[in-house]
Short mmCIF file of C-alpha atoms in Angstrom, two decimals:
data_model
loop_
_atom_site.label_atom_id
_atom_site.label_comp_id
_atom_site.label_asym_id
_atom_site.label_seq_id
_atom_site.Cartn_x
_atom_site.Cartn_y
_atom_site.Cartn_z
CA UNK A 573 -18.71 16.54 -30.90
CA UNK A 574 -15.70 18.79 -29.32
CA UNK A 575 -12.84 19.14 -31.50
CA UNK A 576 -9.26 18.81 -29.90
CA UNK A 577 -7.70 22.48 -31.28
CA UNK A 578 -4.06 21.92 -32.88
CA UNK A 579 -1.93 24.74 -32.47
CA UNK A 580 0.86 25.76 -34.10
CA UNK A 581 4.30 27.46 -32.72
CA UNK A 582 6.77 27.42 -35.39
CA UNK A 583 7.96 24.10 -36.79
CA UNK A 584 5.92 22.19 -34.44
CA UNK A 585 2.10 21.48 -33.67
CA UNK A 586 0.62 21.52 -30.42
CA UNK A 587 -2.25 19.17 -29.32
CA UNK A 588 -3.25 20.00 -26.35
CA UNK A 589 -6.09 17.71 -25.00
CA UNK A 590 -8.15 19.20 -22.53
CA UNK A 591 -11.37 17.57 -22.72
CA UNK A 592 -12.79 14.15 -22.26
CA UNK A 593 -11.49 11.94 -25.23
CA UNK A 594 -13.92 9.99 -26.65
CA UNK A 595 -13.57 7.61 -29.92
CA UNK A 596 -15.14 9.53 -32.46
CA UNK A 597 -13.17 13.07 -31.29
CA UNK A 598 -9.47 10.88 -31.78
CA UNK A 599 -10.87 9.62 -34.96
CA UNK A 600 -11.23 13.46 -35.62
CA UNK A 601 -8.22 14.61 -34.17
CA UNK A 602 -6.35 12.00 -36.37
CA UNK A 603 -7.58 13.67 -39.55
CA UNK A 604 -7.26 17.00 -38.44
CA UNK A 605 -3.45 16.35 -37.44
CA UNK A 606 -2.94 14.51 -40.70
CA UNK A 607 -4.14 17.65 -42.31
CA UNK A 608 -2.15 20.50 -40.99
CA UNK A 609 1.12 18.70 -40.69
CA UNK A 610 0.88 17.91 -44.76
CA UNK A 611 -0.15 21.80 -44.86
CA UNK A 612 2.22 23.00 -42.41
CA UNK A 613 5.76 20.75 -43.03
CA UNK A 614 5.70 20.69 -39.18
CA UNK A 615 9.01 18.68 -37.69
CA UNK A 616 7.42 18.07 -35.04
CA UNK A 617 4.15 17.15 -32.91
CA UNK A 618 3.26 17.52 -29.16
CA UNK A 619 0.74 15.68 -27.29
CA UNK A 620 0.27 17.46 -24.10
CA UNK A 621 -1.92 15.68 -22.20
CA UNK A 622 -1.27 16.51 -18.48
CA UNK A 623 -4.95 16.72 -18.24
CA UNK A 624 -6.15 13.57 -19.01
CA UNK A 625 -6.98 11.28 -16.39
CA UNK A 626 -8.79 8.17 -17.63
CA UNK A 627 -7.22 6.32 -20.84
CA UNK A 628 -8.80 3.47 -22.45
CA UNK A 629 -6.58 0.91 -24.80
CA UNK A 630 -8.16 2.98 -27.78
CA UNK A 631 -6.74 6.05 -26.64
CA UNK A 632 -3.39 4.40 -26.36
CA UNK A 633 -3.22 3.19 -29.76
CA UNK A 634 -4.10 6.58 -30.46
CA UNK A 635 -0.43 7.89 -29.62
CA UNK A 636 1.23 5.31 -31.67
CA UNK A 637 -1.10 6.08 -34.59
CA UNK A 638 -0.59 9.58 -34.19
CA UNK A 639 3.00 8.64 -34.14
CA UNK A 640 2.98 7.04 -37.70
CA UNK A 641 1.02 9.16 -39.71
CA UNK A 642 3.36 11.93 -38.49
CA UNK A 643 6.32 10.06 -39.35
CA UNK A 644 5.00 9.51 -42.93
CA UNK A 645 5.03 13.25 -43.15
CA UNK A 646 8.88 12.63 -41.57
CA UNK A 647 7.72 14.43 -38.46
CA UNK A 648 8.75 13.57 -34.74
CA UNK A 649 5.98 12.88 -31.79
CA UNK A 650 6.45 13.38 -28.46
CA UNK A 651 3.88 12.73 -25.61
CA UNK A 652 3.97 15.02 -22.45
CA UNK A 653 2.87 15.37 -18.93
CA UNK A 654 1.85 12.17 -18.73
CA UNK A 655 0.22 11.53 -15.62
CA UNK A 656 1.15 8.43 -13.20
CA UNK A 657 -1.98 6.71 -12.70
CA UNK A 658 -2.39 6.87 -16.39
CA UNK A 659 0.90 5.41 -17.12
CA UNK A 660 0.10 2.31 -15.18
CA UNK A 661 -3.03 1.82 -16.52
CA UNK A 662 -1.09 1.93 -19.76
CA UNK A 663 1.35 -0.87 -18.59
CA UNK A 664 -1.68 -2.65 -17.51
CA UNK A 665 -3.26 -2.82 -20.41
CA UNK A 666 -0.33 -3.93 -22.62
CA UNK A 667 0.67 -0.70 -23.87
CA UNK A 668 4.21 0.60 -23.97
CA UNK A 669 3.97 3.31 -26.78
CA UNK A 670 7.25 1.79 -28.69
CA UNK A 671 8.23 4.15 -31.13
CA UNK A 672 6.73 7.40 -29.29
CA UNK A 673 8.93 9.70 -27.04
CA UNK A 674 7.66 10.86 -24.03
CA UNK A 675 8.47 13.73 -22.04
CA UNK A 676 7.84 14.79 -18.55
CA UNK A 677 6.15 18.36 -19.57
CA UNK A 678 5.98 20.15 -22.05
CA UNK A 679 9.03 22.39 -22.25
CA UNK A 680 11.50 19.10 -22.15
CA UNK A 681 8.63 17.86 -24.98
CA UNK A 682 9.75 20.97 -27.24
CA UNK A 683 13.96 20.46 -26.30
CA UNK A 684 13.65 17.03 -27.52
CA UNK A 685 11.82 18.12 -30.81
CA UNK A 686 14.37 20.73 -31.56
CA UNK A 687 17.65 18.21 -30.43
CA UNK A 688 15.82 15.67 -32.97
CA UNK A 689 15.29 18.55 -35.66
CA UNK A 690 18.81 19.54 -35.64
CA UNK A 691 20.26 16.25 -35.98
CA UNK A 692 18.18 15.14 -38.47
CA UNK A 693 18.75 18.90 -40.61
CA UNK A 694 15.41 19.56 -40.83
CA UNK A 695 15.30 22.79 -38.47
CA UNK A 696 18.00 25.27 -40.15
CA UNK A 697 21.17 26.01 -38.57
CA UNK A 698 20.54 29.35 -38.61
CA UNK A 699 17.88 28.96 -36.01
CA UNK A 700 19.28 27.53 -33.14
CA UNK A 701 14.95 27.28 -31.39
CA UNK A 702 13.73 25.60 -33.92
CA UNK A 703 10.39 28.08 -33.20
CA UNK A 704 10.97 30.73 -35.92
CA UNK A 705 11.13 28.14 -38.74
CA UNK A 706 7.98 27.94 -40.74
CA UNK B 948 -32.77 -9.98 33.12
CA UNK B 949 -33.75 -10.88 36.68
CA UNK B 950 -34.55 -14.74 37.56
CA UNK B 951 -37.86 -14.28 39.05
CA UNK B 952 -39.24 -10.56 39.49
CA UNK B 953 -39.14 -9.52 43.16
CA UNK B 954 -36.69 -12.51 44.22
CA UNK B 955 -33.10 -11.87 45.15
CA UNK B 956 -31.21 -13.93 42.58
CA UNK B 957 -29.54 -16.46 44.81
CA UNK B 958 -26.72 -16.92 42.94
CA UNK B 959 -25.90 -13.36 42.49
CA UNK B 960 -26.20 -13.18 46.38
CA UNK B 961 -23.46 -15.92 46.83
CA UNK B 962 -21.57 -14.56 44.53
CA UNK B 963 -21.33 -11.84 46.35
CA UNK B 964 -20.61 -12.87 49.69
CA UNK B 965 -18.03 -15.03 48.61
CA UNK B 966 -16.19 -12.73 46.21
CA UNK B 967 -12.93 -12.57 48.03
CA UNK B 968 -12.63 -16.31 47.85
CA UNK B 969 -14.20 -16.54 44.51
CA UNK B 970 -11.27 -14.17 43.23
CA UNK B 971 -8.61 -15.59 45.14
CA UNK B 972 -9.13 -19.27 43.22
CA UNK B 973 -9.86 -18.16 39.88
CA UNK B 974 -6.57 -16.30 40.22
CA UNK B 975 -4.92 -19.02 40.98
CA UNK B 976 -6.13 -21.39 38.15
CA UNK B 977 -5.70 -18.57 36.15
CA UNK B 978 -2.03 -17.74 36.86
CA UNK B 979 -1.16 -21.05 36.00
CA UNK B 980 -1.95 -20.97 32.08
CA UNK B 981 -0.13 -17.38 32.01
CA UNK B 982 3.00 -18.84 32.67
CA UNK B 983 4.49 -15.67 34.42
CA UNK B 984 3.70 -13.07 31.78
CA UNK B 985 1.18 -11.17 33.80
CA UNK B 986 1.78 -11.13 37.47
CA UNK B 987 -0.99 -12.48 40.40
CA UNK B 988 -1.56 -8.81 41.46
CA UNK B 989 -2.39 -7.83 37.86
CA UNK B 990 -4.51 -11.24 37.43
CA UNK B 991 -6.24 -10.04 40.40
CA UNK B 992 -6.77 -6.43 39.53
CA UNK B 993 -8.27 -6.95 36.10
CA UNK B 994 -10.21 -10.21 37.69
CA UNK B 995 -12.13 -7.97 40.48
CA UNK B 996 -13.08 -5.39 37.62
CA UNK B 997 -14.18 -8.28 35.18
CA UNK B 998 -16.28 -9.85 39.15
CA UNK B 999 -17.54 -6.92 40.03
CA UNK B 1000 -18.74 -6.34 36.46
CA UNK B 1001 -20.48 -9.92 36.22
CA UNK B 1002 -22.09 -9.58 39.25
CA UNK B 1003 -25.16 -7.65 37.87
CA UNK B 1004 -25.75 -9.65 34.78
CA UNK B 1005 -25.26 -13.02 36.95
CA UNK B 1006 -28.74 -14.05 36.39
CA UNK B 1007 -28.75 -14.03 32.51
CA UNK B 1008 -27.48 -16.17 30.58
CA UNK B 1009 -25.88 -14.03 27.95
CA UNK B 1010 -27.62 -14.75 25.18
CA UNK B 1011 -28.37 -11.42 24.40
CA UNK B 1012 -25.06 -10.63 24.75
CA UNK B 1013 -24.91 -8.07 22.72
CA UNK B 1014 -27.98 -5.95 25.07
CA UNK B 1015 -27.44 -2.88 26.53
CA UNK B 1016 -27.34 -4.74 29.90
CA UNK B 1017 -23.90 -6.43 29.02
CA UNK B 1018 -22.10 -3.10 27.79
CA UNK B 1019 -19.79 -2.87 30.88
CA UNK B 1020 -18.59 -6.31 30.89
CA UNK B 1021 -17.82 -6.34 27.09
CA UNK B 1022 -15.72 -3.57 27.09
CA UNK B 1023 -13.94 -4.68 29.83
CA UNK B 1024 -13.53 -8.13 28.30
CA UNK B 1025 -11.99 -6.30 24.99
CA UNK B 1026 -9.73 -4.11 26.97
CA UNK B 1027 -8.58 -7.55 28.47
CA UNK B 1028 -8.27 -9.03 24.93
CA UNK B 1029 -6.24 -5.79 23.44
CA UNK B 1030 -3.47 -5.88 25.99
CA UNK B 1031 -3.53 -9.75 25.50
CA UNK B 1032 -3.21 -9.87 22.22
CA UNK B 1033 -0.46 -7.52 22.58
CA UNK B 1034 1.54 -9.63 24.94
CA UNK B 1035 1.39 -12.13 22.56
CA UNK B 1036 -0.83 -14.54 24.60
CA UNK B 1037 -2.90 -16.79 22.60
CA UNK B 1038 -6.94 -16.45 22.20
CA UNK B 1039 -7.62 -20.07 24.01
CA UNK B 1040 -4.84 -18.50 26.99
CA UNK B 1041 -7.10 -15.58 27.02
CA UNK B 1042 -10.40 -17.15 26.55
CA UNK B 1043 -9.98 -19.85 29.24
CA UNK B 1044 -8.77 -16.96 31.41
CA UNK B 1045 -12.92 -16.15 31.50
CA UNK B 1046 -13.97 -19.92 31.70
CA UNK B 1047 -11.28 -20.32 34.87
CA UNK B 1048 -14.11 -18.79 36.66
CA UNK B 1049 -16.36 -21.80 36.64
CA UNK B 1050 -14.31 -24.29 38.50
CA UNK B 1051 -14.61 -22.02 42.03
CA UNK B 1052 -17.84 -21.51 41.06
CA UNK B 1053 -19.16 -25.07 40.76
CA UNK B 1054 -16.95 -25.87 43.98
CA UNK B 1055 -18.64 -23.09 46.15
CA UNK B 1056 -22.26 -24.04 44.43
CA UNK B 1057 -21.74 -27.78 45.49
CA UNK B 1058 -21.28 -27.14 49.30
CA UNK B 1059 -24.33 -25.33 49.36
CA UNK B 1060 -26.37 -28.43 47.70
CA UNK B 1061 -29.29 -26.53 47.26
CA UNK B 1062 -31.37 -27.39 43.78
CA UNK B 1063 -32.78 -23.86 42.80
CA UNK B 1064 -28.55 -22.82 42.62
CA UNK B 1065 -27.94 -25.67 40.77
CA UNK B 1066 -30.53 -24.64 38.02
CA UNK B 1067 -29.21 -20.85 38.39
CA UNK B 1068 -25.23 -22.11 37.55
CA UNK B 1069 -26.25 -23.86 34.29
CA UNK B 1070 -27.26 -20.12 33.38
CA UNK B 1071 -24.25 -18.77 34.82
CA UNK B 1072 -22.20 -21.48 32.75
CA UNK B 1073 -24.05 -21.04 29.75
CA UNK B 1074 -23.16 -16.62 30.24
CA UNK B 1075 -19.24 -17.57 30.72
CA UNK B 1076 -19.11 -19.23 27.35
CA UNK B 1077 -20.93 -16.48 26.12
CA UNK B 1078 -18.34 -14.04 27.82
CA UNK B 1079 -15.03 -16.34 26.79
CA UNK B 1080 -16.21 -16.43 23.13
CA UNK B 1081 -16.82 -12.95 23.04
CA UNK B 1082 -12.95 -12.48 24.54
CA UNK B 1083 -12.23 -14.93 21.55
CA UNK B 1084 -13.72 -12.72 18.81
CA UNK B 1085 -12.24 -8.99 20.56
CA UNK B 1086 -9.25 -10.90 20.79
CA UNK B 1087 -8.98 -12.00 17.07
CA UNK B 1088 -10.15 -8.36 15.96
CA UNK B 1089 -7.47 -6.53 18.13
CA UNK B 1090 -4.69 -9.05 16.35
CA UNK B 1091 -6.58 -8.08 13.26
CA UNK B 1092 -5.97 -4.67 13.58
CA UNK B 1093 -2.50 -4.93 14.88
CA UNK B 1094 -1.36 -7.04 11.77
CA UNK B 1095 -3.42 -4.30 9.91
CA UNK B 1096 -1.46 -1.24 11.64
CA UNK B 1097 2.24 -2.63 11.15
CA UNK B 1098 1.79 -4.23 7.64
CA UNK B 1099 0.45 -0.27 6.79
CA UNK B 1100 3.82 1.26 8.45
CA UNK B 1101 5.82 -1.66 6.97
CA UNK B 1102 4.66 -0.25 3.23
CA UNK B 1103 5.01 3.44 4.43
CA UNK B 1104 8.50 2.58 5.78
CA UNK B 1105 10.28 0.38 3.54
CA UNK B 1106 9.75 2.20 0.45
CA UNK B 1107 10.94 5.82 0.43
CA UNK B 1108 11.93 7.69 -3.01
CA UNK B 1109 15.03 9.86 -2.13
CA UNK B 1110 17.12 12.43 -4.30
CA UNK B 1111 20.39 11.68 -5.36
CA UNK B 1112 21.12 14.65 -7.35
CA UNK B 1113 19.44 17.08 -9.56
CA UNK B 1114 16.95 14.90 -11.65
CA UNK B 1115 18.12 11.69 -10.60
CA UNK B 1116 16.02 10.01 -8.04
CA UNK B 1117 16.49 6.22 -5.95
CA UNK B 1118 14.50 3.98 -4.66
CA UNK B 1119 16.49 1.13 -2.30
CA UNK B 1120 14.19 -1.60 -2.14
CA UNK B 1121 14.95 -4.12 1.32
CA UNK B 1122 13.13 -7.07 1.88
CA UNK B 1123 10.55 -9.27 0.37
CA UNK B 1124 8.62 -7.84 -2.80
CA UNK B 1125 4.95 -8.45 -3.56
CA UNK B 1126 2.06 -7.17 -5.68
CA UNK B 1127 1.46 -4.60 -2.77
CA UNK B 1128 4.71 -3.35 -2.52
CA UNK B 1129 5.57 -2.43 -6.16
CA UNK B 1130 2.24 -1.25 -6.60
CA UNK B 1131 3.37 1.35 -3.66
CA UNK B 1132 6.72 1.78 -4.88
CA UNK B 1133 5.56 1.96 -8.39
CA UNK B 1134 2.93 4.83 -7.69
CA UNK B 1135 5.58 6.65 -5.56
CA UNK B 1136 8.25 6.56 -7.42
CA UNK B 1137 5.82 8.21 -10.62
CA UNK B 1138 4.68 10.31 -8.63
CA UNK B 1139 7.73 11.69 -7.00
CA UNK B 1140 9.34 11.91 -10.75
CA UNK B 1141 6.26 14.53 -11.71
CA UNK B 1142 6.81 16.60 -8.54
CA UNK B 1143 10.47 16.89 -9.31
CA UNK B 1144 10.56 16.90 -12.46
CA UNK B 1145 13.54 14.53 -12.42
CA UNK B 1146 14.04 12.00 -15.87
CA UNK B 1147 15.64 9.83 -14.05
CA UNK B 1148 15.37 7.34 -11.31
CA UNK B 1149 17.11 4.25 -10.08
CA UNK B 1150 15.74 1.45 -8.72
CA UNK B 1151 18.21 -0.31 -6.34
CA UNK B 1152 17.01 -3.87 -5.11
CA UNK B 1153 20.54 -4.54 -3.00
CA UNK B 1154 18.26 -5.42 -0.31
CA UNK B 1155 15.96 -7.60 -2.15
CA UNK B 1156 16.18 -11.23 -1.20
CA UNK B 1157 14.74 -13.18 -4.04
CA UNK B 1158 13.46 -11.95 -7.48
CA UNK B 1159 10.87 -14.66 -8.71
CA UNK B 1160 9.21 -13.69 -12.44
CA UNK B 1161 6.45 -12.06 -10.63
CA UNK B 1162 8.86 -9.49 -9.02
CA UNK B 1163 10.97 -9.21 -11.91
CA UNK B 1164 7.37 -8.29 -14.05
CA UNK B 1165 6.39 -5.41 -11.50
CA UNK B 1166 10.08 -4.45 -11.75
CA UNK B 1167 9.83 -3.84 -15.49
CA UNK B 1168 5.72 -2.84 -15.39
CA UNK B 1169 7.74 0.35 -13.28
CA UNK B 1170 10.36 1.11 -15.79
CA UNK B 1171 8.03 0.96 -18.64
CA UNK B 1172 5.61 3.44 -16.98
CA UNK B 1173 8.09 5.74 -15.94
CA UNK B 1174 9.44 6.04 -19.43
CA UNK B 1175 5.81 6.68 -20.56
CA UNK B 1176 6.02 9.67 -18.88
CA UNK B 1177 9.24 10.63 -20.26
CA UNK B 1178 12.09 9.41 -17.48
CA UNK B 1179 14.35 6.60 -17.80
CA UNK B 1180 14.58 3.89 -15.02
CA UNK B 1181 17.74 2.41 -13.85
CA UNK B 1182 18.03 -1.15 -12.06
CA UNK B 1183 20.44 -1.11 -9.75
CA UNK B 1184 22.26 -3.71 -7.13
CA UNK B 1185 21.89 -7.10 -9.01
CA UNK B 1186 23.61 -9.90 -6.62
CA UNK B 1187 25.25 -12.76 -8.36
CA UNK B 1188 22.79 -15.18 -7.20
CA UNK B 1189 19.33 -13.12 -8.74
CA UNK B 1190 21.85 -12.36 -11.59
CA UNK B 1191 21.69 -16.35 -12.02
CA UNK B 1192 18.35 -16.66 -11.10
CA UNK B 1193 16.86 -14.26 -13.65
CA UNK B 1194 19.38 -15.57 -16.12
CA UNK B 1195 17.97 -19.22 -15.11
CA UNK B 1196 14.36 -18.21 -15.18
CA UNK B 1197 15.02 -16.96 -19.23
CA UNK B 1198 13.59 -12.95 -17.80
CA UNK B 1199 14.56 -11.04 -20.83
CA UNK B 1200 15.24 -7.14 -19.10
CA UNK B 1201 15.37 -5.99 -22.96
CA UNK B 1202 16.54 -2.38 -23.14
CA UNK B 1203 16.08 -1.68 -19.58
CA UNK B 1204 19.51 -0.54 -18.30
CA UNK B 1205 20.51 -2.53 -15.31
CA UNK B 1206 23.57 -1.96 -13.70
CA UNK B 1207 25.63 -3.92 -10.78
CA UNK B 1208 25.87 -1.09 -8.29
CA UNK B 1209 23.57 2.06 -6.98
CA UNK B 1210 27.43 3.74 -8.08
CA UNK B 1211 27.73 2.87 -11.49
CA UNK B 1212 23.91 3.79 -11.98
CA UNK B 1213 24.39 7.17 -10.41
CA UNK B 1214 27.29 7.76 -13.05
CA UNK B 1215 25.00 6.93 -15.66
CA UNK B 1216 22.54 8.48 -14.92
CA UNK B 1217 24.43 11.52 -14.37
CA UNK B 1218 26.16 11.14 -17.48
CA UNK B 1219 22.92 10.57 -19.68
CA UNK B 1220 22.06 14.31 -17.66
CA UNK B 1221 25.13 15.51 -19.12
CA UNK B 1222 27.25 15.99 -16.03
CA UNK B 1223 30.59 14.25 -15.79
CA UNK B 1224 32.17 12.82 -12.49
CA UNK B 1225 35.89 13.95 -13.00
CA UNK B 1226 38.54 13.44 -10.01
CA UNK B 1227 41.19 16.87 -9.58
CA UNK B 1228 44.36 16.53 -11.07
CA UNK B 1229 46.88 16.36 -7.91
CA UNK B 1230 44.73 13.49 -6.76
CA UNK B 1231 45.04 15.54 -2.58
CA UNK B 1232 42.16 14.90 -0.59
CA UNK B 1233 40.87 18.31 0.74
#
């Protein structure tokens, strides 16, 4: 089974998914995430997936799972690069992601995290990125 | 496809001979149905290509119509159809355009009283139908792919995404909204956000004429994908009436922000970008 690799850049964890997501590898990816944002403190969480064309309902509830185990943890999610044809078959299947932010790419993804940070005092004011808090 | 092997086909023959007159009447009962929108000299020209094009396949009686032997006439039957369907004659105008043929016939057949023609017309009858129902099915395929063509430019046409400013993008809607449509304008609109990498876009339906629940669900299916990917949708260009009829038909726009002009949407949309509209302070236009 491929493992979805969860990278870290500062205060917030990177999940880029690159391959073809199938239910046992988000089952993994759910634990691994759970995992290293307890052992990180991570603010925040990225979903990047501007590669993924074909979604299932599974792999929807997967973002608003994601979402809630991070905010246990009191971190924010945001879901990137989104692609059209996978945000209609979202909408088609019932799916509107309440409670997750989305972001056109990834760099907007990361301003987001660090506007939300800020506000909420959990990125330091001395660090006005939000990247070199660990 | 010849009668009797080494015979002259007799009807062929007369046909022949008497072509001038032949063309000259069917003309004539022709012009009649076409109520001046093709003129006698055009009757006539396309009538001595479709006569001189019958002539060889006079003896059969087309029901192989769709043989090798009939491949001149056909096509010149659905060139005849194309231009007729796109003078907006009807199929039985254009059909009995073919069968207007028989009535000279029959005429010049019965002078000659001669039993061996009669038996040769009842094919010749028999390979008109043929011909006029084949004009009947060219005819319905060329309005076929005429409805096809404009309903294709209608969808390219009507729906264009256009830029307003720097992230902001519009789409005026005009007209009549279905499935198709919104499906269109739903797919554009996405897919113009990702190439510009704008977060926001406006939907203005100004120009929409009625918003029925249907409409009103592909309106917010659109808003809720765009904000999947991370832009925020605008409705723009509610008139009173749809204001009453959505209000009347209990659709619930939630958190979608609608507003009553493209204008005001543009300001908020700018604003939510961080850019304020501000007029100069001496008020002089320059």
């Amino acid at each position: 089974m491929e493992r979805v690799p969860i990278l870290k850049i500062g205060g917030v964890l990177l999940v880029s998914i690159q391959i073809d997501l199938h239910d046992q590898s988000v089952l993994a990816l759910q634990e691994d995430l759970a995992e290293r944002i307890s052992a990180t403190g991570a603010h925040g969480v990225v979903i990047d997936i501007s590669a993924v064309e074909i979604v299932d309902s599974f792999i929807g509830r997967m973002f608003a799972t994601i979402a809630s185990i991070s905010r246990l943890f009191d971190a924010d999610t945001v879901v990137v690069g989104m692609r059209p044809a996978v945000a209609i078959t979202l909408v088609e299947l019932g799916l509107t992601l309440g409670g997750v932010r989305t972001a056109l790419d990834l760099e907007r993804g990361m301003r987001i995290l660090r506007v939300l940070g800020q506000e909420s005092g959990r990125i330091p004011a001395g660090d006005p990125t939000g990247l070199e808090w660990s | 496809m010849a009668g009797e092997a080494g015979h002259v086909h007799r009807l062929t023959e007369l046909l022949r001979e008497n072509a001038d007159v032949l063309i000259g009447r069917w003309v004539e009962s022709a012009a009649a149905s076409t109520r001046g929108r093709s003129t006698s000299a055009e009757l006539e020209r396309d009538f001595r290509e479709l006569f001189t094009a019958v002539l060889p396949v006079a003896s059969g009686d087309g029901r192989d119509l769709s043989g090798n032997g009939y491949a001149e006439i056909r096509s010149l039957l659905e060139e005849l159809s194309r231009t007729r369907a796109r003078q907006n004659f009807s199929p039985a105008e254009t059909a009995s355009s073919v069968f207007a043929l028989k009535e000279p016939v029959f005429q010049l057949v019965d002078e000659q009283n001669d039993q061996d023609l009669f038996r040769q017309v009842l094919g010749f009858s028999s390979l008109l139908d043929a011909l006029g129902l084949w004009t009947f099915e060219s005819y319905s395929r060329a309005r076929e792919s005429i409805i096809k063509e404009q309903s294709e430019q209608l969808l390219e046409l009507t729906t264009p995404v256009v830029k307003l400013w720097e992230g902001v993008l519009a789409v005026p809607l005009v007209g009549t909204l279905d499935s198709a449509r919104t499906q269109v304008v739903m797919e554009k609109l996405l897919e113009a956000l990702v190439e510009t990498g704008s977060e926001h876009a406006i939907i203005d339906i100004t120009g929409v004429l009625a918003v029925d629940t249907q409409v009103a669900q592909h309106l917010l299916k659109t808003v809720v994908a765009a904000r999947l990917m991370g832009a925020e949708c605008t409705i723009s260009g509610i008139r009173p009436q749809i204001a009453q009829t959505i209000v009347a038909l209990g659709i619930e726009f939630g958190d979608i922000a609608t507003k009553a002009t493209l204008a005001d949407a543009l300001r908020h949309a700018l604003r939510r970008e961080g850019v304020d509209v501000v007029r100069r302070g001496d008020g002089v236009k320059r």
